[in-house]
PDB file of C-alpha atoms in Angstrom:
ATOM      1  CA  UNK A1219      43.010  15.242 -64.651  1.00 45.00           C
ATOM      2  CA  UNK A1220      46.022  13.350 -63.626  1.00 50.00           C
ATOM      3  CA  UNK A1221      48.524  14.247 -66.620  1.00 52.00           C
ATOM      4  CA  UNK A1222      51.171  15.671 -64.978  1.00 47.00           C
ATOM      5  CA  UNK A1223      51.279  13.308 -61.989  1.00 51.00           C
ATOM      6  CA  UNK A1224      52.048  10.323 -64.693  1.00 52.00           C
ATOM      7  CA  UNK A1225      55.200  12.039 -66.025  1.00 53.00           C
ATOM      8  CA  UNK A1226      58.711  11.023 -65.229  1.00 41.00           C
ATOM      9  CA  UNK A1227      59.579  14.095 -63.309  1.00 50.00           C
ATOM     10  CA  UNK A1228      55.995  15.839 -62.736  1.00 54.00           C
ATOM     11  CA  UNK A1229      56.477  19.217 -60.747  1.00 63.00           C
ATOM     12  CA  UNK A1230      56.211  20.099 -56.610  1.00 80.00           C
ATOM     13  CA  UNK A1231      52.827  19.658 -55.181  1.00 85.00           C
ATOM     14  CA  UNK A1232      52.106  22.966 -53.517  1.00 89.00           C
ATOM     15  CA  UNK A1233      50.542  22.498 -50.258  1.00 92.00           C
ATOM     16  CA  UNK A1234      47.355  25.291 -49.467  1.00 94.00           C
ATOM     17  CA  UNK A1235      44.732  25.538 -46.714  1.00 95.00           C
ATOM     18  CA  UNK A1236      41.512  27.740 -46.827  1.00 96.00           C
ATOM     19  CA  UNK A1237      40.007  28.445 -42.889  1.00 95.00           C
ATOM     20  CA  UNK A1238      36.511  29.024 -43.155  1.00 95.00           C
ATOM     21  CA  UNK A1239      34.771  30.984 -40.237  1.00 94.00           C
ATOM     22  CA  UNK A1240      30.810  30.028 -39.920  1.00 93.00           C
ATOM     23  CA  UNK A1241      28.488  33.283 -39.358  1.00 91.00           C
ATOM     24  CA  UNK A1242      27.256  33.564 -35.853  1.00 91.00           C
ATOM     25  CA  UNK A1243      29.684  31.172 -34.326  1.00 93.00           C
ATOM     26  CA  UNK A1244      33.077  32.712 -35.610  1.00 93.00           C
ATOM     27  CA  UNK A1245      31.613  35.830 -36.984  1.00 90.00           C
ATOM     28  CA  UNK A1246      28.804  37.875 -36.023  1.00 88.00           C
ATOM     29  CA  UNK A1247      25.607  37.574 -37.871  1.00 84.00           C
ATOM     30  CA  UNK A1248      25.621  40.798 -39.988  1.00 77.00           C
ATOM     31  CA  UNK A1249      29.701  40.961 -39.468  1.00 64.00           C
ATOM     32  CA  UNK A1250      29.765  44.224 -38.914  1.00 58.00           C
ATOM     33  CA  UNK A1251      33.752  44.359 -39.057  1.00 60.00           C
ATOM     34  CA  UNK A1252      33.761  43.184 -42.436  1.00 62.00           C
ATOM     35  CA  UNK A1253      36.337  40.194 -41.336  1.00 70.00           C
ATOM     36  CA  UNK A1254      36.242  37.654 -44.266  1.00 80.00           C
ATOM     37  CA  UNK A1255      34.969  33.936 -43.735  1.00 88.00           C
ATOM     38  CA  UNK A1256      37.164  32.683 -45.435  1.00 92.00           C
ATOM     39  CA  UNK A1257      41.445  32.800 -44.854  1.00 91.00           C
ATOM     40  CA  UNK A1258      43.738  31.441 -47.581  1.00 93.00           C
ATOM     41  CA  UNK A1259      47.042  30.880 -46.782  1.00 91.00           C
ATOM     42  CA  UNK A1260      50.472  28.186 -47.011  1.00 90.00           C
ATOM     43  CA  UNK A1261      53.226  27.669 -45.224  1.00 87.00           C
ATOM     44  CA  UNK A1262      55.680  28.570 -47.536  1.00 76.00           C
ATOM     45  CA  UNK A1263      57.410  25.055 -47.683  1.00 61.00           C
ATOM     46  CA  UNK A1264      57.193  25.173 -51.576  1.00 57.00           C
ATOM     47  CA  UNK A1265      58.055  27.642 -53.756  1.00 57.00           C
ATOM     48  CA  UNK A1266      59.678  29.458 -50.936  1.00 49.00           C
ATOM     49  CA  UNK A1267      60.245  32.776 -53.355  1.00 54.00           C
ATOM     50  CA  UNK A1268      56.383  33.616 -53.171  1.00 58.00           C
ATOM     51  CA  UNK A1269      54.977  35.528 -50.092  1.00 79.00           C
ATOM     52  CA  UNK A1270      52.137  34.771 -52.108  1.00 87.00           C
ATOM     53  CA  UNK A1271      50.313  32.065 -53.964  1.00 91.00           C
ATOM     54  CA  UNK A1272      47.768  32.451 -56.707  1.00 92.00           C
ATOM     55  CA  UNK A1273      45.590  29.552 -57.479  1.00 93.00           C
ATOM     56  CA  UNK A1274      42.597  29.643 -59.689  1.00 93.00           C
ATOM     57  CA  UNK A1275      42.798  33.280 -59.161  1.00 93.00           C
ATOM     58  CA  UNK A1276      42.502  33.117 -54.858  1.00 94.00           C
ATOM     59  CA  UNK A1277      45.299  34.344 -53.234  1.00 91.00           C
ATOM     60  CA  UNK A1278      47.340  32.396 -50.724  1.00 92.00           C
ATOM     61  CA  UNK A1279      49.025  34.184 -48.066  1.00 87.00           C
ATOM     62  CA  UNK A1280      52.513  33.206 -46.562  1.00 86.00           C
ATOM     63  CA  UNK A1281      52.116  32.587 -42.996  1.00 87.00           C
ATOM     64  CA  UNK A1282      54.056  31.023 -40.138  1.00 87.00           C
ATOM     65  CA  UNK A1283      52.307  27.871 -39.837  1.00 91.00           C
ATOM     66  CA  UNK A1284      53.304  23.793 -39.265  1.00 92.00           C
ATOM     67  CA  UNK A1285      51.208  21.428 -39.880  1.00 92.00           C
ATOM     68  CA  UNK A1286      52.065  17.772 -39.072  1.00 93.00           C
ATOM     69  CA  UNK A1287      49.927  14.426 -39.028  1.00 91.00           C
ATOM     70  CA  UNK A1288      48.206  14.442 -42.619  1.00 84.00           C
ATOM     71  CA  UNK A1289      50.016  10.591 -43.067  1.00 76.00           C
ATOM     72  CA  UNK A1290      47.011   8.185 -43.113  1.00 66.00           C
ATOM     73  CA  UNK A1291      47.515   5.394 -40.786  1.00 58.00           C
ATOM     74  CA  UNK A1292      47.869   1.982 -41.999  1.00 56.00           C
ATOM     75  CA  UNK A1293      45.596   0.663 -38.800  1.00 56.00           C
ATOM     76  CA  UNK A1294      42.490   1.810 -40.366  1.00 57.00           C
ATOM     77  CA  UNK A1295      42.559   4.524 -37.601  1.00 60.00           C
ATOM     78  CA  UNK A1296      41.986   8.268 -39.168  1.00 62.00           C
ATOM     79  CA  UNK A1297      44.355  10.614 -38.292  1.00 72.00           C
ATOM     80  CA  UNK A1298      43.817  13.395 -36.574  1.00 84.00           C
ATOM     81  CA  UNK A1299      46.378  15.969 -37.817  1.00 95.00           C
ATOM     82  CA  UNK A1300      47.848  19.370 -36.005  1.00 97.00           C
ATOM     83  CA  UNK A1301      48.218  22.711 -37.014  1.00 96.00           C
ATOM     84  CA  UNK A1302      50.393  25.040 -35.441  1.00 96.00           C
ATOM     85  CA  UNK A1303      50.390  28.444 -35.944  1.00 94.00           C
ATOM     86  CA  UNK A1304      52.932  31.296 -34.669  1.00 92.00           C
ATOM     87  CA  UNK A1305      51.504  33.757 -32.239  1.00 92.00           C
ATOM     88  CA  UNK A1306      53.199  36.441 -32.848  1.00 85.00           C
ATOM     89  CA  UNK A1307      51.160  37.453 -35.992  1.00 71.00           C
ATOM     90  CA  UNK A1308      49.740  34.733 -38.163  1.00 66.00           C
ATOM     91  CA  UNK A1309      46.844  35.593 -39.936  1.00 71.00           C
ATOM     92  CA  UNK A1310      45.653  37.978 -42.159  1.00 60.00           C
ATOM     93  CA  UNK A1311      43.407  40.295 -40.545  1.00 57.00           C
ATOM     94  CA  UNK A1312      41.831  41.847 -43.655  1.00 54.00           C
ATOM     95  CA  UNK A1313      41.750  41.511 -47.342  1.00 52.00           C
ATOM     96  CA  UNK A1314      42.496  45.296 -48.269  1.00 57.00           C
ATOM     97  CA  UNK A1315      45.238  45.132 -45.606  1.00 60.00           C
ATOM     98  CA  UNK A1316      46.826  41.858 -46.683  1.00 57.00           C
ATOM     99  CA  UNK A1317      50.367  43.158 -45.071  1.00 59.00           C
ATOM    100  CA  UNK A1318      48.301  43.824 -41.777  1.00 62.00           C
ATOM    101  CA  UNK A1319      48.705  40.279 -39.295  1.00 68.00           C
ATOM    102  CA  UNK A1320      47.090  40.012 -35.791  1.00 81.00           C
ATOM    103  CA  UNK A1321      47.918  37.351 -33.678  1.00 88.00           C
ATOM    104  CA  UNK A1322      46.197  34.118 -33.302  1.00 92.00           C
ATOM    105  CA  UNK A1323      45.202  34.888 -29.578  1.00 93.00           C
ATOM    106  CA  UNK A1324      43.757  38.019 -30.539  1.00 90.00           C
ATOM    107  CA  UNK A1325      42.037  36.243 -33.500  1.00 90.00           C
ATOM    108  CA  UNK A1326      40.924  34.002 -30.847  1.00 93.00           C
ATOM    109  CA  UNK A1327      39.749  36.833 -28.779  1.00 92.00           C
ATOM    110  CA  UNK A1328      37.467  38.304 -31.531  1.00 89.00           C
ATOM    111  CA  UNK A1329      36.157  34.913 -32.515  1.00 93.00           C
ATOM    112  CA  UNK A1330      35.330  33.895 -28.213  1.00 95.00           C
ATOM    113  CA  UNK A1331      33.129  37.551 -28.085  1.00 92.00           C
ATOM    114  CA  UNK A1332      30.725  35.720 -30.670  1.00 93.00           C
ATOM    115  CA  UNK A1333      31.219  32.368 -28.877  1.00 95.00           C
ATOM    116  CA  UNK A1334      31.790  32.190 -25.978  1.00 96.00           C
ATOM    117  CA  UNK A1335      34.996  29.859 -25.267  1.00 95.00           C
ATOM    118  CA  UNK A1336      34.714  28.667 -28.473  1.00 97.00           C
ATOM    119  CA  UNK A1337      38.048  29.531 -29.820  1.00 96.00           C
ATOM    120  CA  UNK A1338      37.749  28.109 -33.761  1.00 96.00           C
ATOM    121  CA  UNK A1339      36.097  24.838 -32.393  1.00 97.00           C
ATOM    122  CA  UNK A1340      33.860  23.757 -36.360  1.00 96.00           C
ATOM    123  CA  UNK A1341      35.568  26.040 -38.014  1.00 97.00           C
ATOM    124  CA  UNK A1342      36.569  24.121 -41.767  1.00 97.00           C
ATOM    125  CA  UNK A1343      39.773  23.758 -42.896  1.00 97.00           C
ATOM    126  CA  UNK A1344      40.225  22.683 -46.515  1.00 96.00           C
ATOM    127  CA  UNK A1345      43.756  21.174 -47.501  1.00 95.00           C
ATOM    128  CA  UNK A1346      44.527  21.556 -51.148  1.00 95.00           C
ATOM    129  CA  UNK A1347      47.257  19.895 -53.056  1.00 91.00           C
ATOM    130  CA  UNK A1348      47.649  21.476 -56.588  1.00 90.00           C
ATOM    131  CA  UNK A1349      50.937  20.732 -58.698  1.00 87.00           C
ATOM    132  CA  UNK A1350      53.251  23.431 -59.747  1.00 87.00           C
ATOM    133  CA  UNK A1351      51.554  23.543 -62.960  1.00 86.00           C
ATOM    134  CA  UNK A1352      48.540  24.243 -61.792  1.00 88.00           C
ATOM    135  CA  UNK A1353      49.181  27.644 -60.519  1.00 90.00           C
ATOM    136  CA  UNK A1354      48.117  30.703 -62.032  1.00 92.00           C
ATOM    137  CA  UNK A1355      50.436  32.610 -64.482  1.00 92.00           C
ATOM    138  CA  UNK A1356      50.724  35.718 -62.229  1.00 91.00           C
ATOM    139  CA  UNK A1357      52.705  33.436 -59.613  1.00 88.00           C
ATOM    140  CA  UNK A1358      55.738  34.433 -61.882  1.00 87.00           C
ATOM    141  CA  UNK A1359      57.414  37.041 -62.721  1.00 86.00           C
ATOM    142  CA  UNK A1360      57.801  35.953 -66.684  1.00 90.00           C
ATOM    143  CA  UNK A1361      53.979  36.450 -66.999  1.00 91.00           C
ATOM    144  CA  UNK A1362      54.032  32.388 -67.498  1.00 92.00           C
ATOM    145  CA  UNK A1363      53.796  29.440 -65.395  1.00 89.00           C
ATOM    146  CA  UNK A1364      57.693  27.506 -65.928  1.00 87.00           C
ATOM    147  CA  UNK A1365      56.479  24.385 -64.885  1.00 82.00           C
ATOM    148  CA  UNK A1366      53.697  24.216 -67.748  1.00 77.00           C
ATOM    149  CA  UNK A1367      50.204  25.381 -68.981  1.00 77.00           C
ATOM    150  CA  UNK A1368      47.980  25.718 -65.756  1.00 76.00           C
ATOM    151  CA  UNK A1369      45.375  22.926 -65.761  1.00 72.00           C
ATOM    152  CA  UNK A1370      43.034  21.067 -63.105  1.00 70.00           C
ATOM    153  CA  UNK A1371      46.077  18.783 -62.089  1.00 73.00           C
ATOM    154  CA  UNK A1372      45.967  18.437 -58.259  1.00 79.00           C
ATOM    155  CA  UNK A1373      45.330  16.232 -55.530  1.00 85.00           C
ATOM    156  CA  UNK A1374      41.956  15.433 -53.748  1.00 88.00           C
ATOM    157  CA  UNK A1375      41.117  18.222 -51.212  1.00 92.00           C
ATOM    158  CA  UNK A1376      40.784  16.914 -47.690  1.00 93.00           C
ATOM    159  CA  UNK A1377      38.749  18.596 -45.498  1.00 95.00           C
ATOM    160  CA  UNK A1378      38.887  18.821 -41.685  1.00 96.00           C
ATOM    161  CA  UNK A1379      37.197  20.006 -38.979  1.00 97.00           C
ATOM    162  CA  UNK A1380      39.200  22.054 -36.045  1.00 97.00           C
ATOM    163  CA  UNK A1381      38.236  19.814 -32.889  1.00 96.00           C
ATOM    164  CA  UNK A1382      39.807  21.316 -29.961  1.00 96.00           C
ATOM    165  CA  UNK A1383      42.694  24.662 -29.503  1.00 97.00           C
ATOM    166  CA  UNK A1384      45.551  21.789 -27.765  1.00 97.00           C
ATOM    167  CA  UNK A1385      48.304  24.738 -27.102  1.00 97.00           C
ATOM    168  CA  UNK A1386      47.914  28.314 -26.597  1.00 96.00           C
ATOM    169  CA  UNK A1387      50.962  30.611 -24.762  1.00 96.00           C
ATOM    170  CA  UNK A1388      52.697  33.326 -26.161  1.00 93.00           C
ATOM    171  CA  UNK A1389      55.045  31.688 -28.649  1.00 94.00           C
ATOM    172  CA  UNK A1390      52.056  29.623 -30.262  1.00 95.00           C
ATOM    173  CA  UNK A1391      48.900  28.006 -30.950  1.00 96.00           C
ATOM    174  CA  UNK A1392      47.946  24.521 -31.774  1.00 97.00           C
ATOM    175  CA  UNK A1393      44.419  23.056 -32.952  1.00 97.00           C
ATOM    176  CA  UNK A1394      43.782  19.409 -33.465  1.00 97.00           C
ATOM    177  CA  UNK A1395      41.854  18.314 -36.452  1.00 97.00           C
ATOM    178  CA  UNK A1396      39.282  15.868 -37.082  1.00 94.00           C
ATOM    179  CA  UNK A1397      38.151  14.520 -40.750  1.00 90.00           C
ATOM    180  CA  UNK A1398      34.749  16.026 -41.648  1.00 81.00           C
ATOM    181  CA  UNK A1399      32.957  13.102 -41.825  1.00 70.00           C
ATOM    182  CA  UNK A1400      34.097  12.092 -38.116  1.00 62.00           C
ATOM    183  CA  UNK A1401      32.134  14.518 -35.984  1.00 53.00           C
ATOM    184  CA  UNK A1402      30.126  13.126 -33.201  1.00 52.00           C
ATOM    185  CA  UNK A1403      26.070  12.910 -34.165  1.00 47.00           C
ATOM    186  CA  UNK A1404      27.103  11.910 -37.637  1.00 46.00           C
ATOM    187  CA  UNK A1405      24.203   9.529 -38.778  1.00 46.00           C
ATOM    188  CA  UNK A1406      25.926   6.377 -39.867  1.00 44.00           C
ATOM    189  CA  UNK A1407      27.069   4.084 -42.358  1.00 45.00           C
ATOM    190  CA  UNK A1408      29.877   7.011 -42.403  1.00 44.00           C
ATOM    191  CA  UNK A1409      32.973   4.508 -41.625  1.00 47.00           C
ATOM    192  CA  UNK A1410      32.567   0.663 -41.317  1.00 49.00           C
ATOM    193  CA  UNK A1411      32.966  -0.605 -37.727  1.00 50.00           C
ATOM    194  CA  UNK A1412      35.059  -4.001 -37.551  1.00 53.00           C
ATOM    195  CA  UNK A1413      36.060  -6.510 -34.823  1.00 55.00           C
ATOM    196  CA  UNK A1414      39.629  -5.926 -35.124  1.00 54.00           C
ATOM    197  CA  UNK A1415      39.069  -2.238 -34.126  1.00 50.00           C
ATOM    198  CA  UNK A1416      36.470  -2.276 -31.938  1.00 52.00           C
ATOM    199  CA  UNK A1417      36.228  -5.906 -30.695  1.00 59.00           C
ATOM    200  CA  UNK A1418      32.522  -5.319 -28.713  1.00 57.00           C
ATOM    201  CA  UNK A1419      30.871  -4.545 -31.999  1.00 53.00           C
ATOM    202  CA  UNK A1420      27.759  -6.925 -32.049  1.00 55.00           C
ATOM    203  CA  UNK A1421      28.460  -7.745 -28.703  1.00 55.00           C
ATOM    204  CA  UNK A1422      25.412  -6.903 -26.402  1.00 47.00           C
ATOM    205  CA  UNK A1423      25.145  -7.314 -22.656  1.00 46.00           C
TER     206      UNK A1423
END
């Protein structure tokens, strides 16, 4: 699956993220707004001449958005990576309205009238790396993809967790992630526990 990553000069990896809403925590059971559960969207670092992204035929909207932190740590640590979104209309508010953005405090809003202060806290967000290559044929405006014949060639999704809204005021709003598989009242063996992170395991008083 890894061709095009062992070439000399293999293309851009395309960075994508996929928000998905839960029904009756995010969204009302029976969503009678029709609001998807699901947001696709980039940040328009790569490929800068698409306001939108088609991979395996999804569509990725272009939205003001930084995300920062993804670097895994070489203590053994996991990260816990930000993402920042502008608040001044950041996320696509419908699917037959794709033009149409609200911003993320009024995103918030609707999501807080189903939960209560909850403001995106479980909500999944999926990271997905494909290469250049990967995407669809309708990315470009010859009818074919430039960088190759679209294929599975990508990088391992990473999935996260949003654990708490850090930053909200009128310019933006910041959530800090968590890996999936580091949410409190996981059962374990989910990580190994050493001494030289936590020197009191074993220890019993």
């Amino acid at each position: 699956p890894f061709v095009e990553l062992n070439k000399i000069n293999p293309s851009s990896i395309i960075e994508l993220f996929e928000l998905e809403l839960t029904v009756g925590t995010h969204i009302a059971a029976g969503n009678p707004q029709s609001l998807p559960t699901v947001y696709r969207f980039h940040a328009g670092a790569n490929l800068n001449n698409f306001g939108e992204v088609i991979f395996q035929s999804n569509s990725y909207q272009r939205v003001a958005v930084k995300v920062q932190g993804f670097e895994k740590k070489s203590t053994g640590t996991i990260s816990r990576p930000t993402i920042t979104f502008s608040n001044l209309g950041g996320i696509v508010q419908n699917p037959s309205t794709p033009n149409i953005l609200i911003t993320m405090s009024d995103f918030l809003n609707s999501v807080n009238q189903v939960t209560p202060h909850n403001d995106l806290i479980g909500a999944k967000l999926t990271r997905k790396m494909p290469l250049a290559s990967a995407l669809d044929n309708s990315n470009f405006s010859s009818g074919s993809n430039p960088f190759g014949t679209p294929s599975s060639d990508r990088l391992r999704d990473e999935i996260y967790v949003i654990d708490r809204k850090a930053v909200e005021n009128r310019q933006v709003v910041q959530f800090e992630l968590t890996a999936a598989h580091d949410l409190e009242n996981r059962l374990i063996p989910q990580r190994v526990v050493t001494r030289d992170l936590f020197p009191a395991v074993g220890t019993f008083v």
